[in-house]
mmCIF file of C-alpha atoms in Angstrom:
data_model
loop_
_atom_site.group_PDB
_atom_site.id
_atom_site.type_symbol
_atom_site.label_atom_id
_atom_site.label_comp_id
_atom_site.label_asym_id
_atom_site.label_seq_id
_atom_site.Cartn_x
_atom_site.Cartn_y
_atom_site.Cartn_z
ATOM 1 C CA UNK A 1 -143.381 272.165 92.481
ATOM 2 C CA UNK A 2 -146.518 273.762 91.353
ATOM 3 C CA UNK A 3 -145.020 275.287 88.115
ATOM 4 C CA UNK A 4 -143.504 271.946 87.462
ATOM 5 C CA UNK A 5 -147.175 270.516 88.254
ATOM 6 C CA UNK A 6 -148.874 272.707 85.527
ATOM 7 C CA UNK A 7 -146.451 272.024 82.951
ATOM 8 C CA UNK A 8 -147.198 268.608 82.896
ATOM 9 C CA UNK A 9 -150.725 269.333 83.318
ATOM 10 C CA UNK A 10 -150.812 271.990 80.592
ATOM 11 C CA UNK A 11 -148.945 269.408 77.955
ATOM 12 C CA UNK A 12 -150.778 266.394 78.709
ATOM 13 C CA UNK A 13 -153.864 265.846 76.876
ATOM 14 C CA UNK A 14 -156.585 266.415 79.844
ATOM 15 C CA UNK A 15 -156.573 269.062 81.076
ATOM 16 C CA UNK A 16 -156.905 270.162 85.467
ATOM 17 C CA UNK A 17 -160.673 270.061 86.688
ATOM 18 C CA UNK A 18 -162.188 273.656 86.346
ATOM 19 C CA UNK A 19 -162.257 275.515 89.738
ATOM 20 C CA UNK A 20 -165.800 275.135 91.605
ATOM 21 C CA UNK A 21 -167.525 278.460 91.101
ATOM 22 C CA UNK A 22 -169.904 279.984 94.236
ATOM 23 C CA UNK A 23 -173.131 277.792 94.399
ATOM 24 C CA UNK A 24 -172.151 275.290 91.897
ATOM 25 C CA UNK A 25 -172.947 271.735 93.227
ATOM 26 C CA UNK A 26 -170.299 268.669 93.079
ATOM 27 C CA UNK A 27 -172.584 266.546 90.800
ATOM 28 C CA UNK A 28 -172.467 269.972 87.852
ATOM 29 C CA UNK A 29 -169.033 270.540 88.120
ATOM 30 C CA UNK A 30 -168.092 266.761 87.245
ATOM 31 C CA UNK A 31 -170.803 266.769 84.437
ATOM 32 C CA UNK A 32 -168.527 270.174 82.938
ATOM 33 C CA UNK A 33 -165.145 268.615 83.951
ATOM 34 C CA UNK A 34 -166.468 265.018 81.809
ATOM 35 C CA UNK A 35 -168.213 267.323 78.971
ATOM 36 C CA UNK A 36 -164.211 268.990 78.730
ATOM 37 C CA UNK A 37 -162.677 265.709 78.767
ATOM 38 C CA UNK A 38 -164.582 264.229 75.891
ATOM 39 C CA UNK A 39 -164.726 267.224 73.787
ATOM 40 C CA UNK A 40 -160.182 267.522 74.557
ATOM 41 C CA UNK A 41 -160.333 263.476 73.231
ATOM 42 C CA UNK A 42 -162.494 263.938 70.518
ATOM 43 C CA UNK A 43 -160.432 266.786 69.080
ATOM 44 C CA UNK A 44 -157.324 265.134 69.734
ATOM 45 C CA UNK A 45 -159.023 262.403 67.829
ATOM 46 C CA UNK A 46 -160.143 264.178 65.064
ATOM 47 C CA UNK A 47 -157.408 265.810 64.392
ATOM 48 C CA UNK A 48 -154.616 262.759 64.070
ATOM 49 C CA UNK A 49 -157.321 261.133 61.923
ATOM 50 C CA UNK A 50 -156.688 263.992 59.545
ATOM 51 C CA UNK A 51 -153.479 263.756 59.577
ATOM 52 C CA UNK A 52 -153.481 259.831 59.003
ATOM 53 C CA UNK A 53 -156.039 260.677 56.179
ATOM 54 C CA UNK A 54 -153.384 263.070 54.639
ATOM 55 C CA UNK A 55 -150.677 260.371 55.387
ATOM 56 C CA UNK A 56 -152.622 257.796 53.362
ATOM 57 C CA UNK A 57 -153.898 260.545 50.389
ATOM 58 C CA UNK A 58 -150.080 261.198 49.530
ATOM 59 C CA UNK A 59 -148.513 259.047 46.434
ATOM 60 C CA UNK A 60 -146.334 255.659 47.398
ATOM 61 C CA UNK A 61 -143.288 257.595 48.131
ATOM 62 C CA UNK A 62 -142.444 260.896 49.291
ATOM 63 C CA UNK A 63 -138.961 260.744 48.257
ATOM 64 C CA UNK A 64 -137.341 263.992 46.403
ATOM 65 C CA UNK A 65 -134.733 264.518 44.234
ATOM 66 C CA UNK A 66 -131.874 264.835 46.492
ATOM 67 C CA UNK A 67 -132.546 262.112 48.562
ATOM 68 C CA UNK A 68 -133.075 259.435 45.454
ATOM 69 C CA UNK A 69 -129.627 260.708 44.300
ATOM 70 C CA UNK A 70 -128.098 260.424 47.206
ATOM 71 C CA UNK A 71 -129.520 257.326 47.598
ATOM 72 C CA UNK A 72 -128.506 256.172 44.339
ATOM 73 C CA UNK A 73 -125.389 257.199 44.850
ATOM 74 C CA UNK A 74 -124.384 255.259 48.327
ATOM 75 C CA UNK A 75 -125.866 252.033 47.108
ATOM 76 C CA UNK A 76 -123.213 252.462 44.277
ATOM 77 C CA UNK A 77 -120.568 252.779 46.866
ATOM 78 C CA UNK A 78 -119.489 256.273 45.864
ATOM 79 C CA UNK A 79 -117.861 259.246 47.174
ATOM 80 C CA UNK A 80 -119.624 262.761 46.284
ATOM 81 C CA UNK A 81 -116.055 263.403 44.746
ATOM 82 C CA UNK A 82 -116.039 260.305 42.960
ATOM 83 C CA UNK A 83 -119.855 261.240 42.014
ATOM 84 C CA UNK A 84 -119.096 264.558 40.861
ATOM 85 C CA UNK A 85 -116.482 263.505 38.671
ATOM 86 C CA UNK A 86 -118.086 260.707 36.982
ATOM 87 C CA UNK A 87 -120.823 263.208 36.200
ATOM 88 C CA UNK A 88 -118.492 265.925 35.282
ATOM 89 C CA UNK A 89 -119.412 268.677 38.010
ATOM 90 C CA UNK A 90 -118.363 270.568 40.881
ATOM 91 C CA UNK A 91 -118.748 268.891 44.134
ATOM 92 C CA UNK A 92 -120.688 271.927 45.754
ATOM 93 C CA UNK A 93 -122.959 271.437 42.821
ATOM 94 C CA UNK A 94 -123.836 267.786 43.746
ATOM 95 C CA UNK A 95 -124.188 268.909 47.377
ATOM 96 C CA UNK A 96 -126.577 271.521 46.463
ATOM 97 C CA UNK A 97 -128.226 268.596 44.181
ATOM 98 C CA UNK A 98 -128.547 266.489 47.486
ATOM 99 C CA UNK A 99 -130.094 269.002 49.401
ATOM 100 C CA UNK A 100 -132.149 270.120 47.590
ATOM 101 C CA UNK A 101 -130.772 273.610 47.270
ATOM 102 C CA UNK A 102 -130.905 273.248 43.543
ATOM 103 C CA UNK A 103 -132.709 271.980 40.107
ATOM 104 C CA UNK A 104 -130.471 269.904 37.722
ATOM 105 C CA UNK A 105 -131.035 271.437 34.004
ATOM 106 C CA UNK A 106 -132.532 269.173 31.194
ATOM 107 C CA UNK A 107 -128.784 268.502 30.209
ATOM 108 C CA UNK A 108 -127.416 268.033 34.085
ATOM 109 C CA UNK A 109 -130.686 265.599 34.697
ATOM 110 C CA UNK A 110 -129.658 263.601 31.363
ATOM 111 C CA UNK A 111 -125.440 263.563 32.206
ATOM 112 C CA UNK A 112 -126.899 262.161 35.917
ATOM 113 C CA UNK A 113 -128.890 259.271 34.202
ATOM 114 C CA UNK A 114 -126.166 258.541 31.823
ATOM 115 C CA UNK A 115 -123.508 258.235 34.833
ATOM 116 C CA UNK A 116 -125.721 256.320 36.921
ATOM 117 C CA UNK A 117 -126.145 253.745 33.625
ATOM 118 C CA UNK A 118 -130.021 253.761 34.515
ATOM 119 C CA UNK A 119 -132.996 254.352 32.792
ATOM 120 C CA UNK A 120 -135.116 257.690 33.365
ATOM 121 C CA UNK A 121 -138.732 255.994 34.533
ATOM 122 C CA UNK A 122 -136.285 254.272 37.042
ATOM 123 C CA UNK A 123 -134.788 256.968 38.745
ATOM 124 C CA UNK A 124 -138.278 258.657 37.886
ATOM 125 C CA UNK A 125 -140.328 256.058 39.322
ATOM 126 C CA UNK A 126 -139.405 256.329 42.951
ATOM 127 C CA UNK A 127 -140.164 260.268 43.381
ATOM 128 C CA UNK A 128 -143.189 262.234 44.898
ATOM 129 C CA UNK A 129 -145.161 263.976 42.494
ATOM 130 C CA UNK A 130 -144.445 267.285 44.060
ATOM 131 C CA UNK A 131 -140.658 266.721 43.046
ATOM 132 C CA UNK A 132 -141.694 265.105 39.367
ATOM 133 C CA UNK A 133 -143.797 268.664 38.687
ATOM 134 C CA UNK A 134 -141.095 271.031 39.593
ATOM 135 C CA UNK A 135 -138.854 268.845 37.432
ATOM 136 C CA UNK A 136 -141.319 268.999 34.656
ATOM 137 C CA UNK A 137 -139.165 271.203 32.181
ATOM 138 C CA UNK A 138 -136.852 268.195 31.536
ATOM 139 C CA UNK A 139 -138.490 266.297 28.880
ATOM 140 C CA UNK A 140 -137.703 262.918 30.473
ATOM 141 C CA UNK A 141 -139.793 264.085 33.307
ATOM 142 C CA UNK A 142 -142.843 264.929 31.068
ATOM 143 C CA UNK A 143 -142.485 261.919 29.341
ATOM 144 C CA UNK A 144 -142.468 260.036 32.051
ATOM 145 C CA UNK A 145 -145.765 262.115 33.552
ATOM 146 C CA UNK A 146 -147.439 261.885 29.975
ATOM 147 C CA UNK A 147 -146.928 257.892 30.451
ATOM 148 C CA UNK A 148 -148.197 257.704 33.897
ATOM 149 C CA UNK A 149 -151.444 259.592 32.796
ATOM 150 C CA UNK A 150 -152.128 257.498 30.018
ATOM 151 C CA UNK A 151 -151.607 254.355 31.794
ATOM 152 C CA UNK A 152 -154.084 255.614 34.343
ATOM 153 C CA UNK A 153 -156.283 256.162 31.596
ATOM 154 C CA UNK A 154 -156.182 252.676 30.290
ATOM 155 C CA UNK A 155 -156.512 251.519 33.864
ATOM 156 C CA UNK A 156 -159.463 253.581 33.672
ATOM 157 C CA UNK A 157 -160.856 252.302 30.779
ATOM 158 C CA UNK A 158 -160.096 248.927 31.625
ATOM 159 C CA UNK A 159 -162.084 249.609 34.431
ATOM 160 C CA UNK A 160 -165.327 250.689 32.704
ATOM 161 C CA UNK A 161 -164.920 248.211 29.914
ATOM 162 C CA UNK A 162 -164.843 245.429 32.528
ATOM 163 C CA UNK A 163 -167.816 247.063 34.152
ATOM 164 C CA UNK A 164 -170.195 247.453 31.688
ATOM 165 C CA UNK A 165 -169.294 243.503 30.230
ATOM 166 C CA UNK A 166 -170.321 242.807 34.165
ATOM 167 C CA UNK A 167 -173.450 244.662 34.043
ATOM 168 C CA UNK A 168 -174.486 243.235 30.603
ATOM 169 C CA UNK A 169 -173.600 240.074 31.766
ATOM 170 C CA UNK A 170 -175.429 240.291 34.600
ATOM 171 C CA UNK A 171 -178.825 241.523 33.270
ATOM 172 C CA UNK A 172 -178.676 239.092 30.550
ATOM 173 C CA UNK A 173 -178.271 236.062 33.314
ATOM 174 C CA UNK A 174 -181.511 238.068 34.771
ATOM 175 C CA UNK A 175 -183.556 238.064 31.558
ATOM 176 C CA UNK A 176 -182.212 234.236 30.826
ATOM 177 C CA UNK A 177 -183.337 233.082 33.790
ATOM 178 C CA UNK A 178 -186.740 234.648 33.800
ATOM 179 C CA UNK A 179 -187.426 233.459 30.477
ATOM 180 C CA UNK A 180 -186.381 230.078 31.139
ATOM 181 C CA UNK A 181 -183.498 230.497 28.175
ATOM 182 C CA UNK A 182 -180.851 228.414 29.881
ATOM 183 C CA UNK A 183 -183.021 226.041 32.220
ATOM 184 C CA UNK A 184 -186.720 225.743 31.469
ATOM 185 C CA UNK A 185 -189.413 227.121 33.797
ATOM 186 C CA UNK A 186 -192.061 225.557 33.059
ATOM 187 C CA UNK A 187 -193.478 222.439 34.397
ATOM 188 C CA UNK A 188 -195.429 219.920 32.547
ATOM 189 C CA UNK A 189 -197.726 217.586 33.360
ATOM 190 C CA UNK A 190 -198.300 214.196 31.157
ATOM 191 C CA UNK A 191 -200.881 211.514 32.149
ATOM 192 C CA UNK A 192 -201.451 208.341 30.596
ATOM 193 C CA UNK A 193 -204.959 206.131 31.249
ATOM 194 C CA UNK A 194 -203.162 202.659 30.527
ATOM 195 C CA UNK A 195 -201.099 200.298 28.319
ATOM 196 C CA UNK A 196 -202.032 200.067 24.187
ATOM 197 C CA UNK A 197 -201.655 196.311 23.577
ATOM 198 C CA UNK A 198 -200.274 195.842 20.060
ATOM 199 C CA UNK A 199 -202.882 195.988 17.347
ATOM 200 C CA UNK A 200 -205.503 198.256 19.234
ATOM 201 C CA UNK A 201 -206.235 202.011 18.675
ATOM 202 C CA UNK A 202 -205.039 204.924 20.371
ATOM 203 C CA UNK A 203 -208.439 205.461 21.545
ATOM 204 C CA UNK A 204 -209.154 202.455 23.059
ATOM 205 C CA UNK A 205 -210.015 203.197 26.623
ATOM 206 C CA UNK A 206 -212.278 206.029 25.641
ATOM 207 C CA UNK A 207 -214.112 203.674 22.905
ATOM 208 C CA UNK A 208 -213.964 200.058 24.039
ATOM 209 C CA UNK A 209 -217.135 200.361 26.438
ATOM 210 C CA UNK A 210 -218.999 201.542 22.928
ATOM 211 C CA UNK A 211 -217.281 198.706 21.185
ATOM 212 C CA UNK A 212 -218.621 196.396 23.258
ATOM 213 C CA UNK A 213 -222.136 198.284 23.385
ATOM 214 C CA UNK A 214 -221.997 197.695 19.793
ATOM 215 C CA UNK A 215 -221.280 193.910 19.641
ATOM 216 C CA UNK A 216 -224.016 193.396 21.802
ATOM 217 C CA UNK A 217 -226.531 195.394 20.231
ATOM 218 C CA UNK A 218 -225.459 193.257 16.941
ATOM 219 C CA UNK A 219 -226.277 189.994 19.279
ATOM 220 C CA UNK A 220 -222.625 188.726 19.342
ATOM 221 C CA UNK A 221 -222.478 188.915 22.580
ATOM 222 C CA UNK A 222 -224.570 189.120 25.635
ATOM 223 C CA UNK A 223 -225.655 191.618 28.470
ATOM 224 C CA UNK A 224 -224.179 189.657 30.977
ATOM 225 C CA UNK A 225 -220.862 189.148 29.020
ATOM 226 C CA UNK A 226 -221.065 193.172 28.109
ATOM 227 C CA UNK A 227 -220.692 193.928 31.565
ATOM 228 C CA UNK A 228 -218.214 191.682 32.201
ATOM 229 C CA UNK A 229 -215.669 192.173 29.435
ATOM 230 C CA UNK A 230 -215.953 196.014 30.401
ATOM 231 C CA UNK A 231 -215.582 195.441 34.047
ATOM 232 C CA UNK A 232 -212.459 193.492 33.092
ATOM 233 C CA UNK A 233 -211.161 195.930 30.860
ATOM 234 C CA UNK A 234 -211.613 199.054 33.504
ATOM 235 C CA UNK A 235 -209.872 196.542 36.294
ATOM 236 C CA UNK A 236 -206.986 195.422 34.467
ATOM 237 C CA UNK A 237 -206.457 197.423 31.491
ATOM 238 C CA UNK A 238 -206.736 201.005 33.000
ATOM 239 C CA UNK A 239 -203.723 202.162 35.109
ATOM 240 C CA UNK A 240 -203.796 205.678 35.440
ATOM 241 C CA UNK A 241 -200.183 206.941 35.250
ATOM 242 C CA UNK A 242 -199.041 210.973 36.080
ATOM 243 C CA UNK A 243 -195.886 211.859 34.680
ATOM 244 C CA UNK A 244 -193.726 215.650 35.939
ATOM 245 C CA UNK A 245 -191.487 217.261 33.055
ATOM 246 C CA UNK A 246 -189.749 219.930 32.632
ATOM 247 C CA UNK A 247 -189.138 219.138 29.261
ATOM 248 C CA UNK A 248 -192.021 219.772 26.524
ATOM 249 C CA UNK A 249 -192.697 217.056 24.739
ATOM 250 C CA UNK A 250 -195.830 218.362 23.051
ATOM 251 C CA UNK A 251 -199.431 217.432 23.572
ATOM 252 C CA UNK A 252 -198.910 213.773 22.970
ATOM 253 C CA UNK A 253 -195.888 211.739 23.334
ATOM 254 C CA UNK A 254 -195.440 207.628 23.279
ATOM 255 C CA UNK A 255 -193.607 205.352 25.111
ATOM 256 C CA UNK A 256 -193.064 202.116 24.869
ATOM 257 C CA UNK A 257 -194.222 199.748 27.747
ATOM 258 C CA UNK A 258 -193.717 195.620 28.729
ATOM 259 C CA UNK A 259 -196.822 194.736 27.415
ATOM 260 C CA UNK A 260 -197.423 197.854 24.402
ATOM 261 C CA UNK A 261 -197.223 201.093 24.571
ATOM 262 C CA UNK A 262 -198.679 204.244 26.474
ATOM 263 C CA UNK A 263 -199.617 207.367 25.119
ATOM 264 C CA UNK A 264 -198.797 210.470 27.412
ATOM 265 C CA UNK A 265 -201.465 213.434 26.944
ATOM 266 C CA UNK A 266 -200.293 216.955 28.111
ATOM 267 C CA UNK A 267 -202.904 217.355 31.327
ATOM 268 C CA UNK A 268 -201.237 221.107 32.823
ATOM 269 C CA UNK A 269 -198.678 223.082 32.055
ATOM 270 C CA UNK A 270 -197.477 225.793 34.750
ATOM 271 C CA UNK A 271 -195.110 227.837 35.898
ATOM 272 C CA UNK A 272 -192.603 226.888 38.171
ATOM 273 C CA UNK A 273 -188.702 228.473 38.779
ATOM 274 C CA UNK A 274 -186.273 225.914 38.905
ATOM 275 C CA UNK A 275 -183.469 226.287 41.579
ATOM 276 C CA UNK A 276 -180.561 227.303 38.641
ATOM 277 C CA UNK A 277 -183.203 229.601 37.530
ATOM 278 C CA UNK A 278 -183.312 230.946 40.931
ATOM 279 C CA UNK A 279 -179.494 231.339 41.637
ATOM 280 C CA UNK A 280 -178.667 232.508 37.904
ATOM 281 C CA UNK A 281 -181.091 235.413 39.161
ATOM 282 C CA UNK A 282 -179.533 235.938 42.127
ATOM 283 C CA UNK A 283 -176.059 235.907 40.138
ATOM 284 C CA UNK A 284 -177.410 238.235 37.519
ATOM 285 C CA UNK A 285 -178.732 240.880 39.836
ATOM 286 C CA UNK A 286 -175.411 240.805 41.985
ATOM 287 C CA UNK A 287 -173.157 241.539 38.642
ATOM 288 C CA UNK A 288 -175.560 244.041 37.885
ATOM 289 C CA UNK A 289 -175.433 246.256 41.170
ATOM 290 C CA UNK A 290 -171.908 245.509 41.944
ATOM 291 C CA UNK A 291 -171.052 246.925 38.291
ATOM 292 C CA UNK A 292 -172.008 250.512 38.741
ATOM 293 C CA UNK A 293 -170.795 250.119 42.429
ATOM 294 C CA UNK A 294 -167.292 249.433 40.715
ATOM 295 C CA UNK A 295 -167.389 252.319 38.458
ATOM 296 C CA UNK A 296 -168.203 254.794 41.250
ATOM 297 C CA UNK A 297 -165.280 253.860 43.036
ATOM 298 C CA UNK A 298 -162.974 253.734 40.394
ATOM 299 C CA UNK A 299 -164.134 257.296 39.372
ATOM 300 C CA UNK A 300 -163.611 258.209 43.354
ATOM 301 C CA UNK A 301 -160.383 256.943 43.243
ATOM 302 C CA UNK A 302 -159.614 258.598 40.295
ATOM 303 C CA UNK A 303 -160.869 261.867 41.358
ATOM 304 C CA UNK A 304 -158.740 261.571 44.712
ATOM 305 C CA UNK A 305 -155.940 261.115 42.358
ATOM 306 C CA UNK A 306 -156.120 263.641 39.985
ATOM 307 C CA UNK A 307 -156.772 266.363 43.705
ATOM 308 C CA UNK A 308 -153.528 264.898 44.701
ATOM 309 C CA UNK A 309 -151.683 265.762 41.072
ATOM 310 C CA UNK A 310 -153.217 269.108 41.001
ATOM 311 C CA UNK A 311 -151.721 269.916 44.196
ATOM 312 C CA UNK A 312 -148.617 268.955 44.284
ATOM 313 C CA UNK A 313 -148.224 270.678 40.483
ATOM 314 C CA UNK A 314 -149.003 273.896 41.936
#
């Protein structure tokens, strides 16, 4: 019972309690027995991790030769006799085909494609790249691992084409918006002092207290009427009126008014982002970083693959 006790022990994955040593206290030999525990799971841990890692680095399929054929060959409802002779060999060679206990020649590999009435990169397609290098003498093979590469290669390109558009993109959205290129940044500020009745000046609020200075001094009018004309004048003639734009419209614009016209004089002009300023920024700087960020992991992934190639041709 105690052998069968230890066995189970000695399989599972923690392991017994170490024995209490002379003068070791309870509270030290559960701190050890935890401290063995942890460091048995984190192991354990580490090491299917690994494996899953390995699992996941491996190409789609992990199919070889003699399995596709075989496979091949049983969805086609076929015998290995019936095989053999439709590709023209001996039975034991086909077995030997199956399982692997053999290489087809670049002649066997093409008399196997033209029995099966199926293109190479099809049969091709479906194999590991350890079985596609040993196979690499057959020219369909190397074709078909010359095509691969240079699709990855446009892939790749594609990849850092796309990129550098987004980056480009995205630091000219950066400088547009900081320059105010697509929506203006600046703010303008337009005031008018009243309404131009039709016939008078431009300058008629800043001259029509001289004006009527003037009439009086030539005795067409007197002090008393003076005062009140101009007291008139500033009560119902002079409406002060602010106008916001982001839109320049120079030092001086006009508009017309019930009543005449007012003339807008630029007062301030500042700077101000505007909210599609803000977000084309925000837009801008996010192509920019995520660009580069793309092109590192494209070139990771690339790397991984080409590890994965150079191993399995070895």
């Amino acid at each position: 019972m105690a052998a069968t006790a230890g066995g189970v022990w000695g399989s599972s994955l923690y392991r017994q309690t170490p024995s209490v040593r002379p003068g070791a206290t309870c509270s030290k030999v559960a701190k050890k027995s935890k401290i063995h525990r942890y460091s048995r799971i984190f192991t354990f841990s580490f090491q299917h991790e690994s494996r899953r890692i390995r699992s996941i680095q491996q190409p789609g399929t992990t199919m070889n030769f003699g399995t596709r054929l075989k496979q091949i060959r049983t969805e086609k409802n076929l015998t290995q006799p019936q095989f053999a002779e439709l590709i023209g060999i001996e039975q034991s060679y086909l077995s030997k085909l199956e399982n692997d206990k053999s290489q087809p020649s670049a002649e066997m590999f093409g008399n196997i494609i033209k029995a099966l009435g199926m293109a190479p990169d099809i049969f091709l397609a479906d194999l590991d790249q350890h079985t596609q290098a040993t196979l690499r003498h057959i020219p369909e093979v190397s074709q078909f691992r010359e095509g691969v590469k240079a699709r990855r290669v446009h892939h790749a390109r594609r990849y850092i084409f796309g990129a550098a558009a987004a980056a480009a993109l995205g630091f000219a959205m950066m400088l547009g918006a900081n320059n105010g290129i697509f929506f203006p940044n600046n703010q303008y500020k337009y005031v008018s002092k009243g309404v131009i009745a039709p016939g008078e000046g431009e300058n008629i609020f800043d001259q029509y207290s001289q004006i009527q200075v003037n009439r009086m001094g030539a005795k067409l009018i007197t002090m008393e009427e003076m005062m009140r004309l101009t007291a008139e004048f500033e009560s119902t003639r002079k409406r002060r009126l602010t106008v916001e734009s982001w839109r320049d419209r120079g030092s001086v614009y006009f508009e017309q008014v019930p009543g005449g016209r007012r003339m807008f004089e630029l007062a301030d002009k500042r700077y101000v982002q505007s909210e599609q300023n803000r977000i084309l920024q925000y837009m801008g700087a996010l192509l920019a970083f995520c660009a580069p960020l793309v092109l590192v992991v494209e070139w990771r992934l690339r790397a991984a693959a080409r590890r994965i190639t150079h191993t399995s041709d070895k």
